[in-house]
PDB file of C-alpha atoms in Angstrom:
ATOM      1  CA  MET A 124       0.000   0.000   0.000  1.00 46.00           C
ATOM      2  CA  THR A 125       1.429   3.405  -0.920  1.00 46.00           C
ATOM      3  CA  GLU A 126       1.564   6.466   1.278  1.00 45.00           C
ATOM      4  CA  THR A 127      -1.209   7.996  -0.821  1.00 44.00           C
ATOM      5  CA  ASP A 128      -3.392   4.919  -0.400  1.00 47.00           C
ATOM      6  CA  ASP A 129      -2.810   5.035   3.357  1.00 47.00           C
ATOM      7  CA  GLN A 130      -4.467   8.431   3.500  1.00 46.00           C
ATOM      8  CA  LEU A 131      -7.540   7.641   1.391  1.00 46.00           C
ATOM      9  CA  PRO A 132     -10.844   7.731   3.344  1.00 45.00           C
ATOM     10  CA  ALA A 133     -11.965   4.282   4.441  1.00 48.00           C
ATOM     11  CA  GLU A 134     -15.350   2.942   3.396  1.00 50.00           C
ATOM     12  CA  PRO A 135     -17.986   2.402   6.112  1.00 44.00           C
ATOM     13  CA  ASP A 136     -18.459  -1.277   6.954  1.00 47.00           C
ATOM     14  CA  ALA A 137     -21.696  -3.237   6.741  1.00 44.00           C
ATOM     15  CA  SER A 138     -22.337  -2.858  10.477  1.00 39.00           C
ATOM     16  CA  GLY A 139     -22.895   0.868  10.083  1.00 41.00           C
ATOM     17  CA  VAL A 140     -19.911   1.740  12.314  1.00 38.00           C
ATOM     18  CA  PRO A 141     -18.196   4.844  10.920  1.00 43.00           C
ATOM     19  CA  ALA A 142     -14.893   4.195   9.199  1.00 50.00           C
ATOM     20  CA  ALA A 143     -11.736   5.447  10.894  1.00 46.00           C
ATOM     21  CA  ASP A 144     -11.508   8.625   8.777  1.00 48.00           C
ATOM     22  CA  GLU A 145     -15.163   9.440   9.485  1.00 54.00           C
ATOM     23  CA  ARG A 146     -14.813   9.327  13.256  1.00 55.00           C
ATOM     24  CA  PRO A 147     -14.074  12.575  15.136  1.00 57.00           C
ATOM     25  CA  SER A 148     -10.294  12.896  15.299  1.00 71.00           C
ATOM     26  CA  VAL A 149      -8.495  13.960  18.463  1.00 84.00           C
ATOM     27  CA  ASP A 150      -5.247  15.826  18.982  1.00 92.00           C
ATOM     28  CA  LEU A 151      -2.710  13.359  17.656  1.00 94.00           C
ATOM     29  CA  ARG A 152      -0.090  13.134  20.393  1.00 94.00           C
ATOM     30  CA  PRO A 153      -2.424  13.255  23.428  1.00 94.00           C
ATOM     31  CA  GLY A 154      -4.688  10.740  21.701  1.00 94.00           C
ATOM     32  CA  LEU A 155      -1.822   8.325  21.132  1.00 95.00           C
ATOM     33  CA  GLU A 156      -0.651   8.687  24.725  1.00 94.00           C
ATOM     34  CA  ALA A 157      -4.152   7.998  26.052  1.00 93.00           C
ATOM     35  CA  VAL A 158      -4.499   4.775  24.038  1.00 94.00           C
ATOM     36  CA  LEU A 159      -0.972   3.565  24.734  1.00 94.00           C
ATOM     37  CA  MET A 160      -1.447   4.169  28.455  1.00 91.00           C
ATOM     38  CA  ILE A 161      -3.993   1.342  28.678  1.00 87.00           C
ATOM     39  CA  ALA A 162      -2.366  -1.041  26.174  1.00 85.00           C
ATOM     40  CA  ASP A 163      -1.316  -4.407  27.635  1.00 78.00           C
ATOM     41  CA  GLU A 164       0.532  -5.438  24.469  1.00 85.00           C
ATOM     42  CA  PRO A 165       2.379  -3.641  21.650  1.00 91.00           C
ATOM     43  CA  LEU A 166      -0.001  -1.929  19.196  1.00 93.00           C
ATOM     44  CA  GLU A 167       0.714  -1.527  15.485  1.00 94.00           C
ATOM     45  CA  HIS A 168       0.686   2.018  14.157  1.00 94.00           C
ATOM     46  CA  LEU A 169      -2.224   1.106  11.863  1.00 94.00           C
ATOM     47  CA  VAL A 170      -4.329   0.132  14.880  1.00 94.00           C
ATOM     48  CA  LEU A 171      -3.392   3.359  16.629  1.00 95.00           C
ATOM     49  CA  ALA A 172      -4.223   5.365  13.500  1.00 95.00           C
ATOM     50  CA  GLN A 173      -7.714   3.902  13.467  1.00 93.00           C
ATOM     51  CA  ALA A 174      -8.147   4.677  17.159  1.00 93.00           C
ATOM     52  CA  VAL A 175      -7.167   8.354  16.950  1.00 94.00           C
ATOM     53  CA  GLY A 176      -8.561   9.068  13.487  1.00 93.00           C
ATOM     54  CA  HIS A 177      -5.335  10.218  11.831  1.00 94.00           C
ATOM     55  CA  PRO A 178      -3.497   8.930   8.728  1.00 94.00           C
ATOM     56  CA  PRO A 179      -1.071   6.069   9.465  1.00 95.00           C
ATOM     57  CA  VAL A 180       1.889   8.010   8.041  1.00 95.00           C
ATOM     58  CA  GLU A 181       1.294  10.865  10.489  1.00 95.00           C
ATOM     59  CA  VAL A 182       0.774   8.450  13.375  1.00 95.00           C
ATOM     60  CA  GLU A 183       4.004   6.572  12.713  1.00 95.00           C
ATOM     61  CA  GLN A 184       5.995   9.814  12.639  1.00 95.00           C
ATOM     62  CA  ALA A 185       4.287  11.064  15.802  1.00 96.00           C
ATOM     63  CA  LEU A 186       5.197   7.846  17.615  1.00 96.00           C
ATOM     64  CA  ARG A 187       8.852   8.250  16.711  1.00 96.00           C
ATOM     65  CA  ASP A 188       8.777  11.906  17.755  1.00 96.00           C
ATOM     66  CA  LEU A 189       7.203  11.004  21.106  1.00 96.00           C
ATOM     67  CA  ALA A 190       9.800   8.285  21.719  1.00 96.00           C
ATOM     68  CA  ALA A 191      12.629  10.733  21.053  1.00 96.00           C
ATOM     69  CA  GLU A 192      10.980  13.402  23.208  1.00 96.00           C
ATOM     70  CA  TYR A 193      10.620  11.097  26.239  1.00 95.00           C
ATOM     71  CA  THR A 194      14.286  10.113  25.957  1.00 94.00           C
ATOM     72  CA  GLU A 195      15.418  13.718  25.654  1.00 94.00           C
ATOM     73  CA  GLN A 196      13.380  14.689  28.718  1.00 94.00           C
ATOM     74  CA  GLY A 197      14.822  11.812  30.776  1.00 93.00           C
ATOM     75  CA  ARG A 198      11.410  10.376  31.676  1.00 93.00           C
ATOM     76  CA  GLY A 199      11.146   7.256  33.846  1.00 94.00           C
ATOM     77  CA  PHE A 200       9.347   5.526  30.990  1.00 93.00           C
ATOM     78  CA  GLU A 201      10.004   5.160  27.292  1.00 95.00           C
ATOM     79  CA  LEU A 202       7.999   4.437  24.148  1.00 95.00           C
ATOM     80  CA  ARG A 203       9.488   1.473  22.309  1.00 94.00           C
ATOM     81  CA  GLU A 204       8.718  -0.369  19.075  1.00 92.00           C
ATOM     82  CA  LEU A 205       8.956  -4.111  19.748  1.00 88.00           C
ATOM     83  CA  ALA A 206       7.325  -7.283  18.393  1.00 82.00           C
ATOM     84  CA  GLY A 207       5.711  -5.309  15.570  1.00 85.00           C
ATOM     85  CA  GLY A 208       4.045  -2.653  17.718  1.00 93.00           C
ATOM     86  CA  TRP A 209       4.417   0.262  20.145  1.00 94.00           C
ATOM     87  CA  ARG A 210       4.057   0.262  23.932  1.00 93.00           C
ATOM     88  CA  PHE A 211       5.156   2.166  27.037  1.00 93.00           C
ATOM     89  CA  TYR A 212       7.902   0.572  29.154  1.00 91.00           C
ATOM     90  CA  SER A 213       9.678   1.633  32.315  1.00 90.00           C
ATOM     91  CA  ARG A 214      13.305   2.507  31.664  1.00 91.00           C
ATOM     92  CA  GLU A 215      15.938  -0.122  32.369  1.00 89.00           C
ATOM     93  CA  GLU A 216      17.765   2.014  34.913  1.00 92.00           C
ATOM     94  CA  TYR A 217      14.662   1.934  37.133  1.00 91.00           C
ATOM     95  CA  ALA A 218      14.174  -1.834  36.889  1.00 87.00           C
ATOM     96  CA  ASP A 219      15.142  -2.421  40.537  1.00 86.00           C
ATOM     97  CA  VAL A 220      12.588   0.082  41.795  1.00 87.00           C
ATOM     98  CA  VAL A 221       9.816  -1.365  39.641  1.00 81.00           C
ATOM     99  CA  SER A 222      10.689  -4.960  40.572  1.00 75.00           C
ATOM    100  CA  ALA A 223      10.677  -4.168  44.284  1.00 77.00           C
ATOM    101  CA  PHE A 224       7.244  -2.529  43.980  1.00 75.00           C
ATOM    102  CA  VAL A 225       5.619  -5.182  41.782  1.00 62.00           C
ATOM    103  CA  LEU A 226       7.120  -8.369  43.152  1.00 60.00           C
ATOM    104  CA  GLU A 227       7.183  -7.418  46.850  1.00 58.00           C
ATOM    105  CA  GLY A 228       9.725 -10.117  47.521  1.00 46.00           C
ATOM    106  CA  GLN A 229       7.962 -12.820  45.517  1.00 46.00           C
ATOM    107  CA  GLN A 230      10.069 -14.978  43.198  1.00 50.00           C
ATOM    108  CA  ALA A 231       8.844 -14.435  39.655  1.00 57.00           C
ATOM    109  CA  LYS A 232      11.921 -15.386  37.653  1.00 74.00           C
ATOM    110  CA  LEU A 233      12.135 -18.434  35.428  1.00 82.00           C
ATOM    111  CA  SER A 234      14.160 -21.338  36.800  1.00 85.00           C
ATOM    112  CA  GLN A 235      17.509 -22.224  35.266  1.00 88.00           C
ATOM    113  CA  ALA A 236      15.881 -25.278  33.679  1.00 89.00           C
ATOM    114  CA  ALA A 237      13.190 -23.099  32.087  1.00 90.00           C
ATOM    115  CA  LEU A 238      15.740 -20.599  30.778  1.00 91.00           C
ATOM    116  CA  GLU A 239      17.827 -23.362  29.227  1.00 91.00           C
ATOM    117  CA  THR A 240      14.773 -24.934  27.607  1.00 92.00           C
ATOM    118  CA  LEU A 241      13.607 -21.559  26.313  1.00 93.00           C
ATOM    119  CA  ALA A 242      17.045 -20.971  24.770  1.00 92.00           C
ATOM    120  CA  VAL A 243      16.896 -24.323  22.966  1.00 92.00           C
ATOM    121  CA  VAL A 244      13.456 -23.510  21.553  1.00 94.00           C
ATOM    122  CA  ALA A 245      14.555 -20.029  20.479  1.00 93.00           C
ATOM    123  CA  TYR A 246      17.576 -21.251  18.532  1.00 92.00           C
ATOM    124  CA  ARG A 247      16.231 -24.577  17.211  1.00 91.00           C
ATOM    125  CA  GLN A 248      12.563 -23.808  16.486  1.00 93.00           C
ATOM    126  CA  PRO A 249      10.418 -25.433  15.341  1.00 93.00           C
ATOM    127  CA  VAL A 250      11.539 -28.173  17.722  1.00 93.00           C
ATOM    128  CA  SER A 251       9.895 -31.126  19.470  1.00 92.00           C
ATOM    129  CA  ARG A 252      10.048 -32.000  23.155  1.00 91.00           C
ATOM    130  CA  SER A 253      12.087 -35.128  22.455  1.00 89.00           C
ATOM    131  CA  ARG A 254      14.685 -33.038  20.608  1.00 90.00           C
ATOM    132  CA  ILE A 255      14.818 -30.557  23.503  1.00 92.00           C
ATOM    133  CA  SER A 256      15.203 -33.460  25.952  1.00 89.00           C
ATOM    134  CA  ALA A 257      18.046 -34.859  23.845  1.00 88.00           C
ATOM    135  CA  ILE A 258      19.874 -31.537  23.834  1.00 88.00           C
ATOM    136  CA  ARG A 259      19.441 -30.926  27.573  1.00 88.00           C
ATOM    137  CA  GLY A 260      19.744 -34.548  28.686  1.00 84.00           C
ATOM    138  CA  VAL A 261      16.637 -34.459  30.902  1.00 86.00           C
ATOM    139  CA  ASN A 262      12.883 -34.733  30.570  1.00 84.00           C
ATOM    140  CA  VAL A 263      11.390 -31.310  29.754  1.00 89.00           C
ATOM    141  CA  ASP A 264       7.635 -32.015  29.722  1.00 85.00           C
ATOM    142  CA  GLY A 265       6.913 -29.973  32.852  1.00 85.00           C
ATOM    143  CA  VAL A 266       9.168 -27.106  31.812  1.00 91.00           C
ATOM    144  CA  VAL A 267       7.584 -26.916  28.364  1.00 92.00           C
ATOM    145  CA  ARG A 268       4.127 -26.727  29.948  1.00 88.00           C
ATOM    146  CA  THR A 269       5.342 -23.874  32.160  1.00 87.00           C
ATOM    147  CA  LEU A 270       6.709 -21.926  29.189  1.00 92.00           C
ATOM    148  CA  VAL A 271       3.477 -22.453  27.238  1.00 90.00           C
ATOM    149  CA  THR A 272       1.418 -21.290  30.235  1.00 86.00           C
ATOM    150  CA  ARG A 273       3.515 -18.143  30.533  1.00 86.00           C
ATOM    151  CA  GLY A 274       3.001 -17.398  26.842  1.00 88.00           C
ATOM    152  CA  LEU A 275       6.692 -17.608  25.940  1.00 92.00           C
ATOM    153  CA  ILE A 276       6.388 -20.555  23.552  1.00 94.00           C
ATOM    154  CA  VAL A 277       3.513 -21.968  21.498  1.00 94.00           C
ATOM    155  CA  GLU A 278       2.643 -25.061  19.499  1.00 93.00           C
ATOM    156  CA  LEU A 279       3.476 -24.618  15.806  1.00 93.00           C
ATOM    157  CA  GLY A 280       1.981 -27.844  14.458  1.00 89.00           C
ATOM    158  CA  ASN A 281       3.263 -31.382  14.096  1.00 90.00           C
ATOM    159  CA  ASP A 282       6.375 -32.938  12.611  1.00 87.00           C
ATOM    160  CA  ALA A 283       5.562 -34.459   9.206  1.00 87.00           C
ATOM    161  CA  GLU A 284       7.425 -37.702   9.924  1.00 85.00           C
ATOM    162  CA  SER A 285       6.974 -38.413  13.641  1.00 82.00           C
ATOM    163  CA  GLY A 286       3.786 -36.461  14.345  1.00 84.00           C
ATOM    164  CA  ALA A 287       5.454 -34.888  17.387  1.00 88.00           C
ATOM    165  CA  ILE A 288       4.269 -31.446  18.460  1.00 91.00           C
ATOM    166  CA  LEU A 289       6.670 -28.687  17.407  1.00 95.00           C
ATOM    167  CA  TYR A 290       7.255 -25.583  19.514  1.00 96.00           C
ATOM    168  CA  GLY A 291       8.438 -22.066  18.777  1.00 95.00           C
ATOM    169  CA  THR A 292       8.683 -18.713  20.553  1.00 95.00           C
ATOM    170  CA  THR A 293       5.931 -16.086  20.650  1.00 94.00           C
ATOM    171  CA  ASN A 294       5.735 -12.333  20.125  1.00 91.00           C
ATOM    172  CA  TYR A 295       5.562 -12.048  23.919  1.00 89.00           C
ATOM    173  CA  PHE A 296       8.988 -13.704  24.057  1.00 91.00           C
ATOM    174  CA  LEU A 297      10.336 -11.095  21.624  1.00 90.00           C
ATOM    175  CA  GLU A 298       8.785  -8.337  23.699  1.00 87.00           C
ATOM    176  CA  ARG A 299      10.279  -9.596  26.955  1.00 84.00           C
ATOM    177  CA  MET A 300      13.690 -10.046  25.319  1.00 85.00           C
ATOM    178  CA  GLY A 301      13.597  -6.592  23.735  1.00 84.00           C
ATOM    179  CA  LEU A 302      13.853  -7.953  20.200  1.00 87.00           C
ATOM    180  CA  SER A 303      12.093  -6.960  16.997  1.00 86.00           C
ATOM    181  CA  GLY A 304      12.624 -10.384  15.417  1.00 89.00           C
ATOM    182  CA  LEU A 305      14.427 -13.699  15.821  1.00 89.00           C
ATOM    183  CA  ASP A 306      17.202 -12.464  13.535  1.00 87.00           C
ATOM    184  CA  GLU A 307      18.294 -10.215  16.420  1.00 88.00           C
ATOM    185  CA  LEU A 308      19.083 -13.169  18.711  1.00 87.00           C
ATOM    186  CA  PRO A 309      22.761 -13.110  19.750  1.00 84.00           C
ATOM    187  CA  GLU A 310      24.989 -15.437  17.782  1.00 79.00           C
ATOM    188  CA  LEU A 311      26.081 -18.607  19.556  1.00 70.00           C
ATOM    189  CA  ALA A 312      29.684 -18.787  20.739  1.00 56.00           C
ATOM    190  CA  PRO A 313      32.088 -19.457  17.821  1.00 51.00           C
ATOM    191  CA  MET A 314      33.663 -22.433  19.601  1.00 43.00           C
ATOM    192  CA  LEU A 315      30.372 -24.360  19.594  1.00 52.00           C
ATOM    193  CA  PRO A 316      29.931 -26.924  16.792  1.00 53.00           C
ATOM    194  CA  ASP A 317      27.454 -26.198  14.022  1.00 55.00           C
ATOM    195  CA  LEU A 318      24.031 -27.229  15.308  1.00 53.00           C
ATOM    196  CA  GLU A 319      23.191 -28.794  11.964  1.00 56.00           C
ATOM    197  CA  ASP A 320      26.104 -31.221  12.438  1.00 57.00           C
ATOM    198  CA  LEU A 321      24.484 -32.485  15.630  1.00 56.00           C
ATOM    199  CA  ASP A 322      21.227 -33.674  14.050  1.00 61.00           C
ATOM    200  CA  SER A 323      22.127 -37.340  13.708  1.00 63.00           C
ATOM    201  CA  GLU A 324      23.530 -37.535  17.220  1.00 60.00           C
ATOM    202  CA  LEU A 325      20.496 -35.756  18.668  1.00 62.00           C
ATOM    203  CA  GLU A 326      18.158 -38.151  16.898  1.00 68.00           C
ATOM    204  CA  ARG A 327      20.042 -41.088  18.397  1.00 66.00           C
ATOM    205  CA  VAL A 328      19.935 -39.625  21.905  1.00 64.00           C
ATOM    206  CA  ALA A 329      16.270 -38.656  21.512  1.00 66.00           C
ATOM    207  CA  GLN A 330      15.395 -42.242  20.581  1.00 69.00           C
ATOM    208  CA  GLN A 331      17.338 -43.573  23.563  1.00 67.00           C
ATOM    209  CA  THR A 332      15.536 -41.116  25.832  1.00 62.00           C
ATOM    210  CA  ALA A 333      12.152 -42.156  24.460  1.00 64.00           C
ATOM    211  CA  ASP A 334      12.990 -45.855  24.906  1.00 68.00           C
ATOM    212  CA  ARG A 335      14.135 -45.264  28.474  1.00 64.00           C
ATOM    213  CA  GLU A 336      11.023 -43.250  29.378  1.00 57.00           C
ATOM    214  CA  ALA A 337       8.527 -45.788  27.985  1.00 58.00           C
ATOM    215  CA  PRO A 338       9.421 -49.351  29.142  1.00 54.00           C
ATOM    216  CA  ALA A 339       7.225 -51.999  27.545  1.00 51.00           C
ATOM    217  CA  ASP A 340       6.240 -53.719  30.816  1.00 51.00           C
ATOM    218  CA  GLU A 341       5.373 -50.642  32.885  1.00 49.00           C
ATOM    219  CA  PRO A 342       2.716 -47.938  32.490  1.00 51.00           C
ATOM    220  CA  GLN A 343       4.088 -44.542  31.548  1.00 51.00           C
ATOM    221  CA  PRO A 344       3.980 -41.845  34.241  1.00 50.00           C
ATOM    222  CA  THR A 345       1.837 -38.865  33.368  1.00 49.00           C
ATOM    223  CA  GLY A 346       1.654 -35.215  34.318  1.00 47.00           C
ATOM    224  CA  ASP A 347       4.383 -33.218  36.011  1.00 45.00           C
ATOM    225  CA  ASP A 348       5.731 -36.321  37.779  1.00 45.00           C
ATOM    226  CA  ALA A 349       6.996 -37.832  34.524  1.00 47.00           C
ATOM    227  CA  GLN A 350      10.817 -37.899  34.640  1.00 48.00           C
ATOM    228  CA  PRO A 351      13.423 -40.069  32.914  1.00 49.00           C
ATOM    229  CA  THR A 352      15.432 -42.488  35.026  1.00 44.00           C
ATOM    230  CA  GLY A 353      18.264 -40.747  36.865  1.00 44.00           C
ATOM    231  CA  SER A 354      17.346 -37.195  35.831  1.00 47.00           C
ATOM    232  CA  ALA A 355      15.305 -34.377  37.194  1.00 45.00           C
ATOM    233  CA  ASP A 356      14.353 -30.944  35.957  1.00 55.00           C
ATOM    234  CA  VAL A 357      13.093 -28.526  38.523  1.00 43.00           C
TER     235      VAL A 357
END
């Protein structure tokens, strides 16, 4: 869509609700601030343009101007573009103050096991639980459920050959990591072997793990108690 097309009046929809350009517009910057103040996830500039009744091109420029203005003024918050949208965030230098107020001493961090599993998913996605287990050397069923519940990873479908569920990271993961896309993930250490060279070995270990976890003469454990022999992931 061209810049000219962006600014063409929108047609009213069948519901009779006025199109964005037909709604009363508000002062651009205060309107954006009011909407962003209640946003619980990053909002695309097109969504914001519809909300405030201004052309998307003007809205996008206003967002960038506001972000620069807040930084110049040294505000305790900033306007950032992450995960495909815009949202207010507290500044990093005030993280300790915010954490102390919000958490009030409660432990809200991910465990080491969860962080390691999340890293495997981020770099190897789409990836199955058996492949993650092979890489980490422990059962990861409970950890994967935790990461799904927290909205950091999501099911992406099934493997064409094995039918196993494949997992990948979410936009919420990008937002929490401060990334615009997966291409901004830090490169792995140069001394590590090429992950592609590990495929055959990982498949072998994954099969061994699966065989060990599902003995023919015993029922398989279910739920969060399921763990492979001699390993634990807390």
